[in-house]
PDB file of C-alpha atoms in Angstrom:
ATOM      1  CA  ASP A  19      -1.323 -10.008 -17.776  1.00 57.00           C
ATOM      2  CA  GLY A  20      -0.926  -6.384 -18.909  1.00 66.00           C
ATOM      3  CA  GLY A  21       0.658  -3.999 -16.627  1.00 94.00           C
ATOM      4  CA  ILE A  22       3.742  -2.058 -15.576  1.00 96.00           C
ATOM      5  CA  THR A  23       6.504  -3.798 -13.621  1.00 96.00           C
ATOM      6  CA  GLN A  24       9.389  -2.329 -11.623  1.00 97.00           C
ATOM      7  CA  SER A  25      12.318  -4.264 -10.506  1.00 95.00           C
ATOM      8  CA  PRO A  26      13.935  -4.940  -8.083  1.00 96.00           C
ATOM      9  CA  LYS A  27      11.557  -4.275  -5.266  1.00 95.00           C
ATOM     10  CA  TYR A  28      14.389  -3.510  -2.852  1.00 96.00           C
ATOM     11  CA  LEU A  29      17.832  -2.248  -3.908  1.00 95.00           C
ATOM     12  CA  PHE A  30      20.992  -1.470  -1.834  1.00 94.00           C
ATOM     13  CA  ARG A  31      23.675   0.732  -3.149  1.00 91.00           C
ATOM     14  CA  LYS A  32      27.170   1.698  -1.763  1.00 91.00           C
ATOM     15  CA  GLU A  33      28.039   5.324  -1.706  1.00 89.00           C
ATOM     16  CA  GLY A  34      29.591   6.467  -4.933  1.00 89.00           C
ATOM     17  CA  GLN A  35      28.052   3.752  -7.069  1.00 92.00           C
ATOM     18  CA  ASN A  36      25.472   4.162  -9.942  1.00 95.00           C
ATOM     19  CA  VAL A  37      22.561   1.892  -9.903  1.00 96.00           C
ATOM     20  CA  THR A  38      19.750   1.369 -12.540  1.00 97.00           C
ATOM     21  CA  LEU A  39      16.153   0.844 -11.704  1.00 97.00           C
ATOM     22  CA  SER A  40      14.037  -1.190 -14.245  1.00 98.00           C
ATOM     23  CA  CYS A  41      10.525  -0.195 -15.541  1.00 98.00           C
ATOM     24  CA  GLU A  42       8.869  -2.214 -18.112  1.00 98.00           C
ATOM     25  CA  GLN A  43       5.206  -1.894 -19.495  1.00 97.00           C
ATOM     26  CA  ASN A  44       3.233  -4.018 -21.793  1.00 96.00           C
ATOM     27  CA  LEU A  45       0.318  -1.657 -22.102  1.00 95.00           C
ATOM     28  CA  ASN A  46       1.480  -0.018 -25.388  1.00 94.00           C
ATOM     29  CA  HIS A  47       1.597   3.244 -23.576  1.00 93.00           C
ATOM     30  CA  ASP A  48       3.471   6.303 -25.131  1.00 92.00           C
ATOM     31  CA  ALA A  49       4.280   8.254 -21.955  1.00 92.00           C
ATOM     32  CA  MET A  50       6.323   6.983 -19.006  1.00 94.00           C
ATOM     33  CA  TYR A  51       7.326   8.763 -15.842  1.00 95.00           C
ATOM     34  CA  TRP A  52       9.665   8.447 -12.937  1.00 97.00           C
ATOM     35  CA  TYR A  53       8.679   9.898  -9.487  1.00 96.00           C
ATOM     36  CA  ARG A  54      10.591   9.980  -6.329  1.00 96.00           C
ATOM     37  CA  GLN A  55       8.810   9.693  -2.901  1.00 94.00           C
ATOM     38  CA  ASP A  56      10.434  10.348   0.453  1.00 92.00           C
ATOM     39  CA  PRO A  57       8.804   9.174   3.767  1.00 87.00           C
ATOM     40  CA  GLY A  58       5.646  11.033   4.546  1.00 84.00           C
ATOM     41  CA  GLN A  59       5.866  13.112   1.390  1.00 87.00           C
ATOM     42  CA  GLY A  60       4.262  13.382  -2.063  1.00 88.00           C
ATOM     43  CA  LEU A  61       5.459  12.452  -5.531  1.00 92.00           C
ATOM     44  CA  ARG A  62       8.239  14.454  -7.171  1.00 92.00           C
ATOM     45  CA  LEU A  63       8.766  14.071 -10.864  1.00 93.00           C
ATOM     46  CA  ILE A  64      12.333  13.086 -11.942  1.00 96.00           C
ATOM     47  CA  TYR A  65      11.996  12.630 -15.592  1.00 96.00           C
ATOM     48  CA  TYR A  66       9.150  11.833 -18.131  1.00 93.00           C
ATOM     49  CA  SER A  67       9.037  10.541 -21.734  1.00 94.00           C
ATOM     50  CA  GLN A  68       6.292  11.209 -24.202  1.00 90.00           C
ATOM     51  CA  ILE A  69       7.690   9.054 -26.990  1.00 91.00           C
ATOM     52  CA  VAL A  70      10.580   6.781 -27.878  1.00 94.00           C
ATOM     53  CA  ASN A  71      14.027   8.380 -28.059  1.00 95.00           C
ATOM     54  CA  ASP A  72      12.703  11.510 -26.242  1.00 94.00           C
ATOM     55  CA  PHE A  73      12.533  12.512 -22.607  1.00 95.00           C
ATOM     56  CA  GLN A  74      12.384  15.709 -20.435  1.00 93.00           C
ATOM     57  CA  LYS A  75      13.603  16.656 -17.135  1.00 94.00           C
ATOM     58  CA  GLY A  76      11.094  16.876 -14.300  1.00 92.00           C
ATOM     59  CA  ASP A  77      11.489  18.978 -11.168  1.00 91.00           C
ATOM     60  CA  ILE A  78      14.299  17.074  -9.556  1.00 95.00           C
ATOM     61  CA  ALA A  79      16.471  15.661 -12.526  1.00 97.00           C
ATOM     62  CA  GLU A  80      19.831  16.411 -11.051  1.00 96.00           C
ATOM     63  CA  GLY A  81      21.819  13.297 -10.342  1.00 96.00           C
ATOM     64  CA  TYR A  82      19.499  11.011 -12.306  1.00 98.00           C
ATOM     65  CA  SER A  83      19.538   9.880 -15.939  1.00 98.00           C
ATOM     66  CA  VAL A  84      17.172   7.900 -18.181  1.00 98.00           C
ATOM     67  CA  SER A  85      16.856   6.421 -21.600  1.00 98.00           C
ATOM     68  CA  ARG A  86      13.901   5.544 -23.796  1.00 98.00           C
ATOM     69  CA  GLU A  87      15.213   3.231 -26.540  1.00 98.00           C
ATOM     70  CA  LYS A  88      12.228   1.031 -26.571  1.00 97.00           C
ATOM     71  CA  LYS A  89       8.554   1.867 -26.091  1.00 97.00           C
ATOM     72  CA  GLU A  90       8.093  -0.559 -23.313  1.00 97.00           C
ATOM     73  CA  SER A  91      11.164   0.251 -21.216  1.00 98.00           C
ATOM     74  CA  PHE A  92      12.150   3.435 -19.320  1.00 98.00           C
ATOM     75  CA  PRO A  93      15.143   2.645 -17.106  1.00 98.00           C
ATOM     76  CA  LEU A  94      16.277   5.165 -14.337  1.00 98.00           C
ATOM     77  CA  THR A  95      20.020   5.384 -13.306  1.00 98.00           C
ATOM     78  CA  VAL A  96      20.722   6.960 -10.075  1.00 96.00           C
ATOM     79  CA  THR A  97      24.151   8.311 -10.333  1.00 95.00           C
ATOM     80  CA  SER A  98      26.792   9.096  -7.694  1.00 91.00           C
ATOM     81  CA  ALA A  99      26.020  12.684  -8.156  1.00 90.00           C
ATOM     82  CA  GLN A 100      22.640  12.229  -6.442  1.00 90.00           C
ATOM     83  CA  LYS A 101      23.451  13.444  -2.823  1.00 88.00           C
ATOM     84  CA  ASN A 102      20.587  11.738  -1.103  1.00 91.00           C
ATOM     85  CA  PRO A 103      19.318   8.840  -3.164  1.00 94.00           C
ATOM     86  CA  THR A 104      17.653   6.685  -0.347  1.00 95.00           C
ATOM     87  CA  ALA A 105      13.901   6.899  -1.380  1.00 96.00           C
ATOM     88  CA  PHE A 106      11.029   5.092  -2.903  1.00 97.00           C
ATOM     89  CA  TYR A 107      10.897   5.298  -6.548  1.00 98.00           C
ATOM     90  CA  LEU A 108       7.879   4.991  -8.683  1.00 97.00           C
ATOM     91  CA  CYS A 109       7.289   4.470 -12.452  1.00 98.00           C
ATOM     92  CA  ALA A 110       4.199   5.165 -14.351  1.00 95.00           C
ATOM     93  CA  SER A 111       2.837   4.962 -17.843  1.00 95.00           C
ATOM     94  CA  GLN A 112       0.095   6.551 -19.705  1.00 91.00           C
ATOM     95  CA  LEU A 113      -1.513   5.996 -23.096  1.00 88.00           C
ATOM     96  CA  THR A 114      -0.773   9.539 -24.092  1.00 77.00           C
ATOM     97  CA  THR A 115       0.344  12.640 -22.213  1.00 66.00           C
ATOM     98  CA  GLY A 116      -3.160  13.821 -21.695  1.00 69.00           C
ATOM     99  CA  GLY A 117      -6.701  12.737 -21.059  1.00 76.00           C
ATOM    100  CA  THR A 118      -6.009   9.140 -19.725  1.00 83.00           C
ATOM    101  CA  GLU A 119      -5.204   7.634 -16.431  1.00 88.00           C
ATOM    102  CA  ALA A 120      -1.681   6.724 -15.614  1.00 91.00           C
ATOM    103  CA  PHE A 121      -0.818   3.307 -14.284  1.00 94.00           C
ATOM    104  CA  PHE A 122       1.849   2.807 -11.578  1.00 96.00           C
ATOM    105  CA  GLY A 123       4.288   0.104 -10.913  1.00 97.00           C
ATOM    106  CA  GLN A 124       4.643  -1.270  -7.276  1.00 96.00           C
ATOM    107  CA  GLY A 125       7.861   0.763  -6.645  1.00 97.00           C
ATOM    108  CA  THR A 126      11.467   0.260  -5.943  1.00 97.00           C
ATOM    109  CA  ARG A 127      12.865   1.065  -2.374  1.00 97.00           C
ATOM    110  CA  LEU A 128      16.463   2.251  -2.780  1.00 96.00           C
ATOM    111  CA  THR A 129      18.685   2.399   0.251  1.00 95.00           C
ATOM    112  CA  VAL A 130      22.319   3.723   0.372  1.00 91.00           C
ATOM    113  CA  VAL A 131      24.473   1.712   2.775  1.00 87.00           C
TER     114      VAL A 131
ATOM    115  CA  GLY B1256      18.063  23.059  -7.374  1.00 31.00           C
ATOM    116  CA  GLU B1257      15.988  20.231  -5.853  1.00 33.00           C
ATOM    117  CA  SER B1258      12.683  21.298  -4.516  1.00 34.00           C
ATOM    118  CA  VAL B1259      11.897  20.637  -0.908  1.00 39.00           C
ATOM    119  CA  GLY B1260       9.140  18.084  -0.428  1.00 47.00           C
ATOM    120  CA  LEU B1261       6.141  18.878   1.399  1.00 54.00           C
ATOM    121  CA  HIS B1262       4.766  16.842   4.393  1.00 68.00           C
ATOM    122  CA  LEU B1263       1.365  15.340   3.904  1.00 81.00           C
ATOM    123  CA  PRO B1264      -1.587  16.905   5.772  1.00 90.00           C
ATOM    124  CA  THR B1265      -3.647  14.359   7.610  1.00 93.00           C
ATOM    125  CA  LEU B1266      -7.435  13.842   7.806  1.00 95.00           C
ATOM    126  CA  SER B1267      -8.593  11.642  10.756  1.00 96.00           C
ATOM    127  CA  VAL B1268     -12.194  10.266  10.760  1.00 97.00           C
ATOM    128  CA  GLN B1269     -14.147   7.697  12.440  1.00 97.00           C
ATOM    129  CA  GLU B1270     -15.293   4.466  10.742  1.00 97.00           C
ATOM    130  CA  GLY B1271     -18.747   5.067   9.071  1.00 97.00           C
ATOM    131  CA  ASP B1272     -18.284   8.816   8.755  1.00 97.00           C
ATOM    132  CA  ASN B1273     -18.170  10.474   5.253  1.00 97.00           C
ATOM    133  CA  SER B1274     -14.681  11.751   4.365  1.00 97.00           C
ATOM    134  CA  ILE B1275     -13.873  14.778   2.142  1.00 97.00           C
ATOM    135  CA  ILE B1276     -10.497  15.311   0.659  1.00 97.00           C
ATOM    136  CA  ASN B1277      -9.602  18.447  -1.088  1.00 95.00           C
ATOM    137  CA  CYS B1278      -7.236  19.566  -3.715  1.00 94.00           C
ATOM    138  CA  ALA B1279      -6.242  22.781  -5.412  1.00 92.00           C
ATOM    139  CA  TYR B1280      -4.936  22.469  -8.926  1.00 89.00           C
ATOM    140  CA  SER B1281      -2.645  24.849 -10.660  1.00 82.00           C
ATOM    141  CA  ASN B1282      -3.449  25.162 -14.310  1.00 84.00           C
ATOM    142  CA  SER B1283      -6.825  26.662 -15.481  1.00 85.00           C
ATOM    143  CA  ALA B1284      -6.156  24.882 -18.926  1.00 85.00           C
ATOM    144  CA  SER B1285      -6.037  21.420 -17.306  1.00 87.00           C
ATOM    145  CA  ASP B1286      -9.041  19.338 -18.576  1.00 88.00           C
ATOM    146  CA  TYR B1287      -8.687  16.002 -16.999  1.00 91.00           C
ATOM    147  CA  PHE B1288      -8.303  15.151 -13.307  1.00 93.00           C
ATOM    148  CA  ILE B1289      -7.628  11.925 -11.484  1.00 94.00           C
ATOM    149  CA  TRP B1290      -7.778  10.718  -7.840  1.00 96.00           C
ATOM    150  CA  TYR B1291      -5.291   8.036  -6.807  1.00 97.00           C
ATOM    151  CA  LYS B1292      -5.099   6.034  -3.496  1.00 97.00           C
ATOM    152  CA  GLN B1293      -1.641   4.946  -2.267  1.00 96.00           C
ATOM    153  CA  GLU B1294      -1.370   2.303   0.436  1.00 95.00           C
ATOM    154  CA  SER B1295       1.919   2.038   2.311  1.00 92.00           C
ATOM    155  CA  GLY B1296       4.787   0.665   0.386  1.00 91.00           C
ATOM    156  CA  LYS B1297       2.745   0.265  -2.780  1.00 94.00           C
ATOM    157  CA  GLY B1298       2.197   2.267  -5.956  1.00 95.00           C
ATOM    158  CA  PRO B1299      -0.597   4.571  -6.387  1.00 95.00           C
ATOM    159  CA  GLN B1300      -3.897   2.918  -7.663  1.00 96.00           C
ATOM    160  CA  PHE B1301      -6.569   4.833  -9.658  1.00 95.00           C
ATOM    161  CA  ILE B1302      -9.756   5.644  -7.886  1.00 96.00           C
ATOM    162  CA  ILE B1303     -11.830   7.838 -10.171  1.00 97.00           C
ATOM    163  CA  ASP B1304     -11.384  10.548 -12.787  1.00 95.00           C
ATOM    164  CA  ILE B1305     -13.306  13.447 -14.224  1.00 96.00           C
ATOM    165  CA  ARG B1306     -13.263  15.636 -17.267  1.00 93.00           C
ATOM    166  CA  SER B1307     -13.642  19.424 -17.234  1.00 92.00           C
ATOM    167  CA  ASN B1308     -16.926  19.284 -18.896  1.00 94.00           C
ATOM    168  CA  MET B1309     -18.426  17.616 -15.786  1.00 96.00           C
ATOM    169  CA  ASP B1310     -18.962  19.061 -12.292  1.00 97.00           C
ATOM    170  CA  LYS B1311     -19.467  15.823 -10.498  1.00 98.00           C
ATOM    171  CA  ARG B1312     -18.814  12.162 -11.060  1.00 97.00           C
ATOM    172  CA  GLN B1313     -19.768   9.128  -8.834  1.00 97.00           C
ATOM    173  CA  GLY B1314     -18.256   5.792  -8.327  1.00 95.00           C
ATOM    174  CA  GLN B1315     -18.776   3.087  -5.739  1.00 93.00           C
ATOM    175  CA  ARG B1316     -18.660   4.940  -2.383  1.00 96.00           C
ATOM    176  CA  VAL B1317     -16.662   7.827  -3.896  1.00 98.00           C
ATOM    177  CA  THR B1318     -17.671  11.146  -5.620  1.00 98.00           C
ATOM    178  CA  VAL B1319     -15.527  13.641  -7.187  1.00 98.00           C
ATOM    179  CA  LEU B1320     -16.476  17.260  -7.479  1.00 97.00           C
ATOM    180  CA  LEU B1321     -14.830  19.738  -9.790  1.00 96.00           C
ATOM    181  CA  ASN B1322     -15.108  23.529  -9.352  1.00 95.00           C
ATOM    182  CA  LYS B1323     -13.361  25.099 -12.322  1.00 93.00           C
ATOM    183  CA  THR B1324     -14.003  28.640 -11.102  1.00 93.00           C
ATOM    184  CA  VAL B1325     -11.794  28.262  -8.182  1.00 93.00           C
ATOM    185  CA  LYS B1326      -9.682  25.510  -9.533  1.00 93.00           C
ATOM    186  CA  HIS B1327     -10.754  23.105  -6.735  1.00 94.00           C
ATOM    187  CA  LEU B1328     -11.222  19.340  -6.670  1.00 95.00           C
ATOM    188  CA  SER B1329     -12.666  17.180  -3.891  1.00 96.00           C
ATOM    189  CA  LEU B1330     -12.984  13.465  -3.322  1.00 97.00           C
ATOM    190  CA  GLN B1331     -15.816  12.323  -1.008  1.00 98.00           C
ATOM    191  CA  ILE B1332     -15.729   8.875   0.498  1.00 98.00           C
ATOM    192  CA  ALA B1333     -19.009   7.607   1.856  1.00 97.00           C
ATOM    193  CA  ALA B1334     -19.210   5.447   4.999  1.00 97.00           C
ATOM    194  CA  THR B1335     -15.413   5.493   5.473  1.00 97.00           C
ATOM    195  CA  GLN B1336     -13.883   2.105   6.270  1.00 96.00           C
ATOM    196  CA  PRO B1337     -10.554   1.167   7.936  1.00 96.00           C
ATOM    197  CA  GLY B1338      -9.402  -0.159   4.572  1.00 96.00           C
ATOM    198  CA  ASP B1339      -9.784   3.421   3.205  1.00 97.00           C
ATOM    199  CA  SER B1340      -6.822   4.505   5.252  1.00 97.00           C
ATOM    200  CA  ALA B1341      -4.150   5.603   2.716  1.00 96.00           C
ATOM    201  CA  VAL B1342      -2.576   8.605   1.194  1.00 96.00           C
ATOM    202  CA  TYR B1343      -4.777  10.204  -1.553  1.00 97.00           C
ATOM    203  CA  PHE B1344      -3.352  12.217  -4.453  1.00 95.00           C
ATOM    204  CA  CYS B1345      -5.153  14.374  -6.965  1.00 94.00           C
ATOM    205  CA  ALA B1346      -3.523  14.727 -10.483  1.00 91.00           C
ATOM    206  CA  GLU B1347      -4.225  17.118 -13.333  1.00 89.00           C
ATOM    207  CA  ASN B1348      -3.541  16.693 -16.988  1.00 83.00           C
ATOM    208  CA  ARG B1349      -4.327  18.502 -20.309  1.00 69.00           C
ATOM    209  CA  GLU B1350      -4.501  16.371 -23.339  1.00 62.00           C
ATOM    210  CA  GLY B1351      -1.577  16.618 -25.667  1.00 61.00           C
ATOM    211  CA  PHE B1352       0.047  19.476 -23.961  1.00 61.00           C
ATOM    212  CA  GLN B1353       1.085  18.638 -20.495  1.00 66.00           C
ATOM    213  CA  LYS B1354       2.652  16.006 -18.324  1.00 77.00           C
ATOM    214  CA  LEU B1355       0.669  14.510 -15.417  1.00 83.00           C
ATOM    215  CA  VAL B1356       1.036  16.818 -12.385  1.00 85.00           C
ATOM    216  CA  PHE B1357       0.338  15.639  -8.923  1.00 88.00           C
ATOM    217  CA  GLY B1358      -0.939  17.474  -5.868  1.00 87.00           C
ATOM    218  CA  THR B1359       0.621  17.179  -2.408  1.00 85.00           C
ATOM    219  CA  GLY B1360      -1.488  14.392  -1.221  1.00 92.00           C
ATOM    220  CA  THR B1361      -3.541  13.864   1.965  1.00 95.00           C
ATOM    221  CA  ARG B1362      -3.145  11.110   4.513  1.00 95.00           C
ATOM    222  CA  LEU B1363      -6.493   9.552   5.536  1.00 97.00           C
ATOM    223  CA  LEU B1364      -6.540   7.773   8.844  1.00 96.00           C
ATOM    224  CA  VAL B1365      -9.848   5.818   9.785  1.00 97.00           C
ATOM    225  CA  SER B1366     -10.318   4.894  13.409  1.00 95.00           C
ATOM    226  CA  PRO B1367     -12.551   1.882  14.232  1.00 90.00           C
TER     227      PRO B1367
END
């Protein structure tokens, strides 16, 4: 099956800890994205990557970091510098950065305890 | 600093009615537009897309209209069903130049 997979589905983090969310795609897509969604709100862009070994900050990058060492993988680390990390995180991939639909994973719900 | 999230506007309709969800996009250079449906606790799913060389595109029970003059996009859902209840997002893109940009989103509530 081709698709985009996020793991884990639910994640709990203690205050002060870093945590990494996984996003893997086997669609051979060049572009990948990370979004944050708070309850009752829209999607806010954290980071995006157009090609391997390159990525750009989105609108709310502070307190997050990413890497793009492989085309199929775009992990997101939520660092202790992120003041309010509890949210629903969505990863997406797209064949290129224009002109084609983006496919989303099923999301990771992160809760700080 | 971190931008403040916007709370979603809500559209309430009766089952069987036609629904119209609107979206204003920001970049006049955008040439590709997508509508997504997001059910609670899930990732957004593709509904329909349209390119800027078209004004209208139809799918199964859905129609997207594009007005480039006023930078406006709409999604029409015919004979709305309870299963259509979800949040709907529009997205804009420009081939080769621009990341995918999402609109605020609209929550559609369908009453039986």
